[in-house]
């Protein structure tokens, strides 16, 4: 199986979010960047497991500037065979999807995996766009993926339950919790990652559909109202009469 | 300007999120002096279709054929895109729920339309077209401008309070030609978690953390949820240890929810947990440690032992419901 895993770079999950330039830019000073957890823990690890079981290659792809290469090397350290970086700012989802689809079309992959969403812009859209651009099946929010020859069986989450879905290669799927267990890169992986190929490709021209014009932080919470543990009825009163939620 | 909205149904009934998107679309249609056209795919009775009018649909296009009885993003997005074209609608609204997340990006490519996913408010249409959505997993909001002529918005569930209008919808049967190439996946089985309220749709949620010590203690959480008519959730370690199913884990790497009421029991309130629940309108924290960080994000709190407080809370709510 020839597998492509799309990886994005995001701020570490403990990052305190702040903006500069009159709330138009995300403050990256002092921010630690990581591989988006869904891409790393689930999409990449499942891709490696499929390769280990039935042979093939795992390529990771990222649309981002040169400064993202450190993050891309982490994916190589976990076990991907090679990496591709499309040299561009990932500012708009459609733009990113077009770059990835363009590369994937030339290389013809059997399986393309993404994470269910990035934890910074929370789009949950790039996998579906790639599938449409390549006219492939798309299974979103997959929590299980089993390959049997060319046939893939998925479990995907739906409201109040699960769906068992089947499709054939080639396909695109977005991965979430359940699909695999996080792997910690070992010393050998980290050493090998330094010499694995990381190709850089020029972007194609795509016009932008959307742009962020400004950011906003949520209004600060007022102080918590504490209720005595011996007076639980008061809490019920407050929820009923003040907050009006029950 | 016409606004086309996808109303999703399951087992012949519209989801709550569908009424939310219809109401949202009809309010948007008013802003741009247009009309609201709903699309229903699959077998739905006319009586159900009529309910869409109550939330503001002027017209309902009904597409039913056997092959569309199970979900396939490829076929569904083709149907919706074709109808948007034939109706001349250039704004499309759908829910940012499980299936919406599979359809919206495909529509965006088919219609060359800018997409903002997970909107939390009506767009600002003064001058340019701007949509507000949550970013950085609930830690902030961003205002996106959609520059393209065609526009798609997916609405975060529980972002608009339902209210009924008095519109009667005209129901029109529509046919879309579909070939085998338009389908990509086969749904083999649907496993419903019986009787449970889907977490993303729940207005009230009761959630437990590691402070509850073990899966055998979840009875009191479920009992509280039952008297409230609430969904149940958990922190991540609880799911990782297998105390509760993975789909219940909320937070940055779990599900993000925006209920009216979130009751957190024995959860410390780590930043990654808050990221999935900070959109909740009211947060109640029950924790025995007065220094637990969750109290800083809470509206109401009880410092105390969950094993004493929760059963009392359940009793007090029973009394309220009985009165
Ligand atoms: C990359 C990353 C992503 C993550 N994503 C998520 C996520 O999506 N969701 C998530 O939840 N976590 C996530 N985490 C984990 C997160 O950092 C915390 O470790 C986790 O939320 C803690 O869970 P907890 O509050 O249940 O447990 P603890 O932190 O152990 O807290 C237990 C709490 O219970 C209280 N307690 C104990 N006994 C009682 C009692 N008898 N009565 C009342 N209170 C009691 C304690 O005072 C304590 O506050 C993530 C971590 C990382 C690094
Ligand atoms: N800049 C990027 N480069 C490569 N893949 C990306 C990029 N951004 C997002 N992705 C992939 O698309 C998935 C969904 O992202 P999004 O639609 O932006 O939430 C992520 O989990 C990644 O797998």
XYZ file of C-alpha atoms and ligand atoms in Angstrom:
645
model
C 0.000 0.000 0.000
C 1.210 3.471 -0.846
C 0.008 5.699 1.974
C 0.060 9.487 2.280
C -0.444 11.070 5.703
C -1.180 14.807 5.863
C 0.423 16.441 8.860
C 0.005 19.929 10.178
C 1.978 21.923 12.715
C 0.030 23.400 15.641
C 0.752 25.140 18.950
C 1.316 22.774 21.864
C -1.934 22.009 23.716
C -0.900 24.012 26.819
C -0.330 27.233 24.833
C -1.891 30.400 26.242
C -3.439 32.078 23.251
C -2.678 35.771 22.586
C -2.894 38.089 19.591
C -0.904 41.092 18.389
C -1.256 43.865 15.807
C -4.659 44.956 16.978
C -5.913 41.362 17.264
C -5.065 40.451 13.702
C -2.074 38.148 14.309
C -1.541 35.099 16.475
C 1.352 35.681 18.880
C 3.879 32.897 18.130
C 6.591 34.229 20.440
C 7.439 31.599 23.010
C 4.975 29.102 21.544
C 6.071 25.442 21.266
C 4.910 23.733 18.107
C 3.987 20.088 17.728
C 2.552 17.743 15.113
C -1.259 18.022 15.297
C -2.203 15.222 17.755
C -4.822 13.587 15.489
C -2.344 13.440 12.599
C 0.428 11.987 14.722
C -1.320 9.711 17.204
C -3.966 8.263 14.929
C -3.435 8.850 11.175
C 0.329 8.338 11.127
C 0.453 5.439 13.583
C -2.362 3.569 11.805
C -0.596 4.118 8.464
C 2.579 2.601 9.931
C 0.637 -0.372 11.308
C -0.914 -1.046 7.893
C 2.513 -0.842 6.270
C 3.988 -3.179 8.885
C 1.207 -5.707 8.312
C 1.121 -5.750 4.533
C 4.102 -3.806 3.186
C 4.219 -0.505 1.347
C 5.422 3.012 2.053
C 4.296 5.860 4.280
C 4.890 9.395 3.026
C 4.042 12.418 5.155
C 3.138 15.707 3.512
C 2.944 19.193 4.966
C 2.100 22.533 3.443
C 4.210 25.008 5.351
C 7.298 27.219 5.425
C 10.855 25.951 6.088
C 10.484 26.589 9.834
C 8.046 23.613 9.995
C 10.778 21.087 9.107
C 11.579 20.333 12.738
C 7.979 19.225 13.232
C 8.073 17.181 10.013
C 11.221 15.372 11.252
C 9.240 14.228 14.283
C 6.886 12.345 11.953
C 9.910 10.761 10.281
C 11.275 9.792 13.714
C 8.024 7.990 14.493
C 8.517 5.898 11.371
C 7.378 7.544 8.116
C 9.656 6.649 5.195
C 9.845 10.047 3.565
C 8.444 13.541 3.786
C 7.307 16.197 1.363
C 6.951 19.859 2.220
C 5.061 22.167 -0.105
C 6.783 25.466 0.472
C 3.920 27.863 1.272
C 2.031 29.509 4.144
C -1.006 27.326 4.965
C -3.383 30.264 5.261
C -6.599 28.926 3.719
C -7.983 25.375 3.825
C -8.860 25.246 0.127
C -5.370 26.444 -0.743
C -3.786 23.699 1.383
C -6.089 20.979 0.011
C -5.284 21.993 -3.574
C -1.540 21.717 -2.910
C -1.881 18.255 -1.381
C -4.269 16.995 -4.081
C -1.915 18.250 -6.764
C 0.984 16.300 -5.267
C -1.112 13.189 -4.618
C -2.385 13.148 -8.183
C 1.141 12.870 -9.544
C 2.140 10.097 -7.134
C -1.105 8.070 -7.028
C -1.538 6.900 -3.432
C -3.851 4.088 -2.343
C -4.682 5.632 1.011
C -4.671 9.280 2.075
C -5.151 9.950 5.787
C -5.655 13.221 7.650
C -6.446 14.021 11.265
C -10.084 14.794 12.127
C -9.163 18.472 12.528
C -6.289 20.748 13.455
C -6.378 21.870 17.071
C -5.631 25.477 16.086
C -8.128 26.381 13.374
C -10.477 23.436 14.033
C -11.560 23.216 10.402
C -12.243 19.522 9.838
C -12.379 20.208 6.117
C -9.087 19.470 4.368
C -9.581 15.686 4.009
C -12.994 16.122 2.396
C -11.641 18.730 0.004
C -8.789 16.436 -1.061
C -11.267 13.584 -1.633
C -13.451 15.788 -3.817
C -10.496 17.180 -5.762
C -9.329 13.621 -6.517
C -12.870 12.239 -6.950
C -12.325 9.655 -4.197
C -14.470 8.201 -1.423
C -14.192 9.979 1.907
C -14.788 8.585 5.361
C -14.730 11.307 8.004
C -14.201 10.923 11.764
C -13.035 7.328 11.515
C -12.241 5.631 14.817
C -11.190 2.308 13.234
C -9.655 1.298 9.922
C -8.996 -2.311 8.903
C -7.529 -3.228 5.532
C -8.275 -6.525 3.860
C -6.471 -6.468 0.524
C -7.966 -3.522 -1.335
C -11.041 -3.317 0.866
C -11.151 -0.977 3.843
C -13.607 -1.355 6.707
C -14.139 1.623 8.976
C -15.942 2.449 12.134
C -16.989 6.081 12.056
C -18.699 8.110 14.713
C -22.188 9.547 14.148
C -24.551 11.275 16.592
C -25.577 8.742 19.185
C -23.795 5.772 17.647
C -21.422 4.349 15.096
C -21.484 3.355 11.476
C -19.573 0.474 9.903
C -18.567 1.601 6.432
C -16.754 -0.158 3.627
C -14.903 1.200 0.630
C -12.082 0.246 -1.738
C -8.743 1.932 -2.385
C -8.085 4.639 -3.329
C -9.776 6.635 -0.571
C -9.331 9.523 1.850
C -10.201 9.252 5.548
C -9.901 11.501 8.596
C -8.703 9.837 11.789
C -9.680 10.328 15.411
C -9.307 8.662 18.799
C -9.712 4.910 18.745
C -7.846 4.339 15.490
C -4.417 3.680 17.035
C -2.307 4.176 20.140
C 0.184 7.025 20.353
C 3.830 5.970 19.678
C 6.789 7.688 21.296
C 9.772 7.970 18.941
C 12.874 6.096 20.153
C 16.536 7.141 19.834
C 17.035 5.001 16.738
C 14.031 6.585 15.035
C 15.275 10.058 15.871
C 18.735 9.281 14.434
C 17.261 7.740 11.278
C 14.931 10.700 10.770
C 17.938 12.944 10.160
C 18.878 11.083 7.003
C 15.435 10.280 5.629
C 14.418 12.208 2.487
C 12.514 15.478 2.996
C 11.581 16.807 -0.429
C 10.600 20.425 -0.900
C 8.186 21.300 -3.689
C 7.017 24.655 -4.998
C 3.323 25.465 -4.532
C 0.859 25.827 -7.391
C -1.166 29.024 -7.802
C -4.527 28.947 -6.045
C -6.725 31.929 -5.211
C -7.800 32.219 -1.583
C -11.438 31.713 -0.638
C -11.264 32.973 2.926
C -9.068 35.088 5.200
C -9.040 35.752 8.928
C -9.661 39.456 9.442
C -9.457 39.521 13.249
C -9.334 37.456 16.408
C -11.106 37.797 19.712
C -10.617 36.259 23.146
C -13.700 35.020 25.000
C -15.096 37.393 27.633
C -13.489 36.585 31.000
C -15.609 34.522 33.385
C -16.874 36.227 36.506
C -16.012 34.713 39.884
C -17.375 31.294 40.675
C -20.345 31.212 43.079
C -19.559 28.623 45.707
C -22.338 26.704 47.379
C -21.871 24.845 50.643
C -21.640 21.064 50.286
C -24.353 20.718 52.949
C -26.706 22.927 51.011
C -26.983 21.276 47.615
C -30.587 22.516 47.286
C -29.265 26.062 46.920
C -27.310 24.991 43.835
C -30.459 23.524 42.303
C -32.261 26.797 43.075
C -29.553 28.834 41.362
C -29.543 26.596 38.311
C -33.316 26.785 38.091
C -33.972 30.451 38.913
C -30.758 32.311 38.140
C -29.015 30.416 35.327
C -32.368 29.029 34.103
C -30.748 25.920 32.665
C -32.820 23.272 34.458
C -30.012 35.946 -2.533
C -31.205 32.429 -1.858
C -29.977 30.396 1.070
C -29.985 26.620 0.675
C -29.869 24.576 3.845
C -29.324 20.846 4.262
C -31.742 19.346 6.793
C -30.348 16.027 7.945
C -32.652 13.267 9.075
C -32.068 9.961 10.766
C -34.599 7.140 10.669
C -37.100 9.457 9.020
C -36.833 12.246 11.635
C -34.989 15.527 11.446
C -32.201 16.057 13.920
C -32.293 18.955 16.331
C -29.241 20.342 14.528
C -31.325 20.498 11.343
C -33.851 22.829 12.977
C -30.947 24.937 14.209
C -29.519 25.251 10.704
C -32.947 26.065 9.216
C -33.528 28.809 11.784
C -30.014 30.156 11.252
C -30.440 30.085 7.471
C -33.800 31.834 7.639
C -32.369 34.601 9.828
C -29.500 34.962 7.379
C -31.936 34.967 4.450
C -33.763 37.880 6.112
C -30.497 39.811 6.365
C -29.770 39.389 2.680
C -33.461 39.706 1.644
C -33.647 36.224 0.294
C -35.571 33.034 0.836
C -34.730 29.799 2.611
C -34.762 26.543 0.701
C -34.314 23.337 2.643
C -33.049 20.073 1.183
C -34.080 16.759 2.703
C -32.402 13.549 1.538
C -33.845 10.103 2.202
C -37.252 8.797 3.242
C -39.049 11.405 5.359
C -42.807 11.743 5.770
C -44.611 14.914 4.667
C -45.613 15.518 8.242
C -41.941 15.656 9.226
C -41.111 17.792 6.186
C -43.742 20.296 7.316
C -41.920 20.836 10.602
C -39.133 22.564 8.654
C -41.536 25.388 7.886
C -41.924 26.138 11.565
C -38.273 27.048 11.780
C -38.369 29.226 8.689
C -38.009 27.147 5.512
C -40.009 28.671 2.633
C -39.550 25.682 0.392
C -38.493 22.098 1.029
C -36.885 20.050 -1.725
C -37.315 16.387 -1.029
C -34.947 13.915 -2.636
C -35.738 10.285 -1.972
C -34.332 7.213 -3.587
C -33.301 3.905 -2.053
C -29.594 4.338 -2.655
C -29.681 7.534 -0.581
C -31.062 5.832 2.506
C -27.565 5.463 3.904
C -24.998 8.196 4.085
C -22.296 8.737 1.483
C -20.582 12.126 1.342
C -19.952 11.717 -2.381
C -23.575 11.189 -3.392
C -25.043 13.579 -0.805
C -22.761 16.426 -1.808
C -23.635 15.868 -5.450
C -27.355 16.124 -4.676
C -26.934 19.308 -2.633
C -24.596 20.946 -5.161
C -26.937 20.184 -8.071
C -29.901 21.655 -6.191
C -27.920 24.760 -5.203
C -27.115 25.291 -8.871
C -30.626 24.703 -10.166
C -32.136 26.948 -7.463
C -29.523 29.643 -7.984
C -28.622 29.655 -4.291
C -25.200 31.000 -3.472
C -25.194 30.598 0.275
C -25.325 27.095 1.743
C -25.823 26.304 5.414
C -25.354 22.941 7.103
C -24.543 21.626 10.542
C -20.947 21.179 11.710
C -21.876 17.692 12.919
C -20.458 14.301 11.908
C -22.002 14.117 8.461
C -21.824 17.866 7.866
C -18.055 17.635 8.280
C -17.942 15.146 5.397
C -20.279 17.039 3.049
C -19.271 20.689 3.521
C -15.694 20.396 2.188
C -16.857 18.466 -0.876
C -19.462 21.155 -1.594
C -16.815 23.816 -1.203
C -14.804 22.251 -4.038
C -17.824 21.496 -6.253
C -19.201 25.036 -6.005
C -15.865 26.852 -5.742
C -17.241 28.301 -2.520
C -15.397 29.661 0.501
C -16.249 27.600 3.576
C -16.255 28.593 7.231
C -16.803 25.526 9.400
C -18.125 25.687 12.940
C -19.735 29.150 12.880
C -21.146 30.288 16.239
C -23.066 33.420 15.193
C -24.931 34.889 12.255
C -22.581 36.422 9.667
C -21.856 40.123 9.642
C -22.988 41.253 6.197
C -22.227 44.983 6.474
C -19.798 45.531 3.631
C -17.885 42.277 3.429
C -19.241 38.871 4.513
C -17.691 37.858 7.825
C -18.329 34.755 9.903
C -17.275 34.171 13.509
C -16.050 30.747 14.579
C -14.195 29.203 17.507
C -10.461 28.606 17.008
C -7.611 27.230 19.126
C -10.041 24.654 20.487
C -12.371 27.110 22.134
C -9.632 29.341 23.528
C -10.446 32.122 21.018
C -12.651 33.213 18.146
C -11.735 34.303 14.627
C -13.688 36.422 12.168
C -13.301 34.985 8.683
C -14.074 36.917 5.569
C -15.487 34.806 2.736
C -14.295 36.376 -0.483
C -15.785 34.041 -3.061
C -19.178 34.588 -4.679
C -20.517 31.267 -3.367
C -20.384 30.780 0.379
C -20.788 27.838 2.724
C -21.281 28.018 6.468
C -21.429 25.027 8.786
C -23.013 25.844 12.113
C -21.653 24.564 15.408
C -24.404 22.512 17.133
C -26.127 24.260 20.098
C -25.169 27.746 18.889
C -28.664 29.082 18.333
C -31.698 28.826 20.616
C -34.639 27.222 18.812
C -37.772 29.312 18.303
C -40.711 28.597 16.050
C -41.837 30.856 13.216
C -45.052 30.687 11.359
C -43.984 29.888 7.854
C -45.647 27.158 5.862
C -43.205 25.439 3.613
C -43.998 24.390 0.088
C -42.850 20.794 -0.436
C -41.409 19.868 -3.804
C -40.216 16.448 -4.914
C -36.866 16.787 -6.706
C -35.000 14.218 -8.744
C -31.291 14.110 -9.269
C -29.753 11.679 -11.728
C -27.193 9.564 -9.935
C -24.950 6.938 -11.485
C -22.940 4.243 -9.691
C -19.851 6.455 -9.979
C -21.538 8.990 -7.715
C -21.336 6.588 -4.784
C -18.142 5.757 -2.937
C -18.875 3.913 0.285
C -21.268 1.296 1.563
C -22.753 1.518 5.018
C -22.730 -2.040 6.377
C -24.265 -1.432 9.752
C -25.462 1.342 12.050
C -24.906 0.724 15.747
C -27.056 3.000 17.887
C -26.090 3.513 21.505
C -29.600 2.796 22.715
C -31.565 5.451 24.517
C -28.572 7.702 25.016
C -28.607 11.389 24.205
C -25.941 12.147 21.584
C -23.268 14.170 23.351
C -22.944 16.903 20.719
C -26.710 17.472 20.748
C -27.213 17.300 24.520
C -28.295 20.553 26.168
C -27.246 19.274 29.578
C -24.138 17.179 30.181
C -22.877 15.425 33.313
C -19.194 14.545 33.166
C -16.879 12.537 35.414
C -13.105 12.484 35.875
C -10.408 10.505 37.578
C -11.696 11.758 40.935
C -14.450 9.139 40.658
C -11.828 6.422 41.284
C -13.204 3.678 39.031
C -15.859 2.617 36.496
C -17.921 0.977 39.258
C -18.722 4.473 40.584
C -20.383 5.754 37.420
C -23.824 4.653 38.574
C -24.341 7.928 40.433
C -23.206 9.937 37.385
C -25.692 8.125 35.179
C -28.445 8.546 37.721
C -27.865 12.299 37.904
C -27.814 12.442 34.096
C -31.051 10.503 33.958
C -33.014 12.765 36.299
C -31.765 15.771 34.346
C -32.273 14.226 30.908
C -28.593 14.898 30.280
C -25.867 13.258 28.204
C -22.788 11.781 29.904
C -19.156 12.660 29.245
C -15.729 12.071 30.768
C -12.185 13.416 30.927
C -9.532 11.786 28.769
C -7.753 9.625 31.364
C -11.110 8.050 32.166
C -11.473 6.966 28.521
C -7.812 5.956 28.254
C -8.147 3.686 31.274
C -11.204 2.122 29.692
C -13.598 3.233 32.457
C -15.850 4.836 29.856
C -16.156 4.535 26.039
C -13.886 6.751 23.952
C -16.734 8.643 22.329
C -17.592 10.185 25.710
C -14.214 11.854 26.174
C -14.435 15.617 25.820
C -11.640 18.134 25.433
C -9.008 19.222 23.013
C -8.395 15.725 21.675
C -11.909 14.497 22.322
C -15.267 15.934 21.385
C -15.942 19.664 21.715
C -19.363 20.468 23.167
C -21.406 23.605 23.910
C -24.255 22.523 26.193
C -26.345 24.934 28.277
C -25.149 23.184 31.422
C -21.937 21.223 32.007
C -21.516 19.540 35.397
C -17.917 18.440 36.009
C -17.450 15.911 38.811
C -13.968 14.984 40.022
C -12.278 16.662 37.063
C -9.306 18.938 37.760
C -9.878 21.283 34.805
C -6.655 20.893 32.812
C -6.297 23.320 29.920
C -6.823 20.480 27.404
C -10.065 19.501 29.103
C -11.365 23.086 29.245
C -10.663 23.456 25.520
C -13.543 21.111 24.743
C -16.106 22.487 27.181
C -15.450 26.200 27.581
C -18.227 27.004 25.132
C -20.771 25.720 27.695
C -23.180 28.397 28.840
C -23.151 27.403 32.510
C -20.448 25.319 34.199
C -20.849 23.624 37.582
C -17.797 22.089 39.246
C -17.880 19.535 42.054
C -14.401 18.851 43.394
C -12.990 18.122 46.832
C -9.934 20.290 46.207
C -10.711 24.042 46.564
C -7.555 24.756 44.524
C -8.694 22.706 41.494
C -8.152 24.926 38.421
C -11.644 24.115 37.130
C -13.185 26.484 39.724
C -11.632 29.413 37.805
C -13.643 28.459 34.721
C -16.851 27.656 36.625
C -20.040 29.626 37.225
C -21.081 27.574 40.245
C -19.076 25.252 42.412
C -19.255 22.945 45.377
C -16.102 22.082 47.270
C -16.832 18.611 48.561
C -16.635 14.877 48.158
C -18.429 13.785 45.005
C -19.608 10.599 46.675
C -21.629 12.684 49.147
C -22.592 15.635 46.951
C -23.760 13.880 43.783
C -26.461 11.669 45.374
C -27.785 14.732 47.258
C -27.831 16.730 44.041
C -29.763 13.963 42.295
C -32.326 13.963 45.137
C -32.681 17.760 45.057
C -33.283 17.731 41.318
C -35.861 14.963 41.692
C -37.663 17.174 44.202
C -37.562 20.140 41.847
C -38.963 18.050 39.002
C -41.714 16.724 41.237
C -42.788 20.175 42.435
C -1.773 16.632 24.163
C -2.750 16.425 25.262
C -4.101 16.393 24.959
C -5.041 16.186 25.982
N -6.378 16.174 25.664
C -7.285 16.027 26.654
C -8.690 16.055 26.387
O -9.124 16.167 25.234
N -9.567 15.916 27.409
C -9.143 15.764 28.709
O -9.999 15.645 29.603
N -7.831 15.729 28.988
C -6.895 15.849 28.000
N -5.576 15.797 28.307
C -5.186 15.420 29.698
C -5.216 16.593 30.656
O -3.979 17.273 30.611
C -5.447 16.078 32.102
O -4.438 15.157 32.430
C -6.798 15.412 32.310
O -7.831 16.241 31.828
C -7.020 15.127 33.792
O -8.192 14.370 33.966
P -9.005 14.429 35.330
O -9.324 15.825 35.650
O -10.110 13.452 35.217
O -7.959 13.798 36.381
P -7.089 14.509 37.499
O -6.275 15.608 36.925
O -6.404 13.397 38.187
O -8.133 15.174 38.448
C -8.983 14.490 39.319
C -9.717 15.521 40.136
O -10.660 14.869 40.966
C -10.678 15.497 42.245
N -11.186 14.494 43.195
C -10.545 13.400 43.676
N -11.358 12.723 44.506
C -12.524 13.394 44.571
C -13.740 13.188 45.262
N -13.929 12.141 46.060
N -14.720 14.098 45.079
C -14.554 15.180 44.278
N -13.426 15.410 43.597
C -12.425 14.530 43.742
C -9.255 15.915 42.486
O -9.204 16.980 43.414
C -8.813 16.344 41.076
O -9.052 17.712 40.858
C -4.621 16.006 27.320
C -3.251 16.048 27.604
C -2.324 16.258 26.610
C -0.868 16.321 26.959
N -0.747 22.733 6.362
C -1.102 21.441 6.275
N -0.296 20.555 5.647
C -0.637 19.242 5.544
N -1.762 18.739 6.053
C -2.599 19.569 6.695
C -2.323 20.958 6.840
N -3.330 21.521 7.529
C -4.203 20.538 7.807
N -3.771 19.353 7.314
C -4.430 18.026 7.433
O -5.832 18.182 7.383
C -6.426 17.766 8.598
C -7.640 18.597 8.907
O -7.278 19.947 8.996
P -8.344 21.121 9.046
O -9.326 20.832 7.972
O -7.532 22.355 8.804
O -8.917 21.058 10.426
C -5.319 17.838 9.636
O -5.569 16.980 10.722
C -4.128 17.402 8.797
O -4.100 15.990 8.641
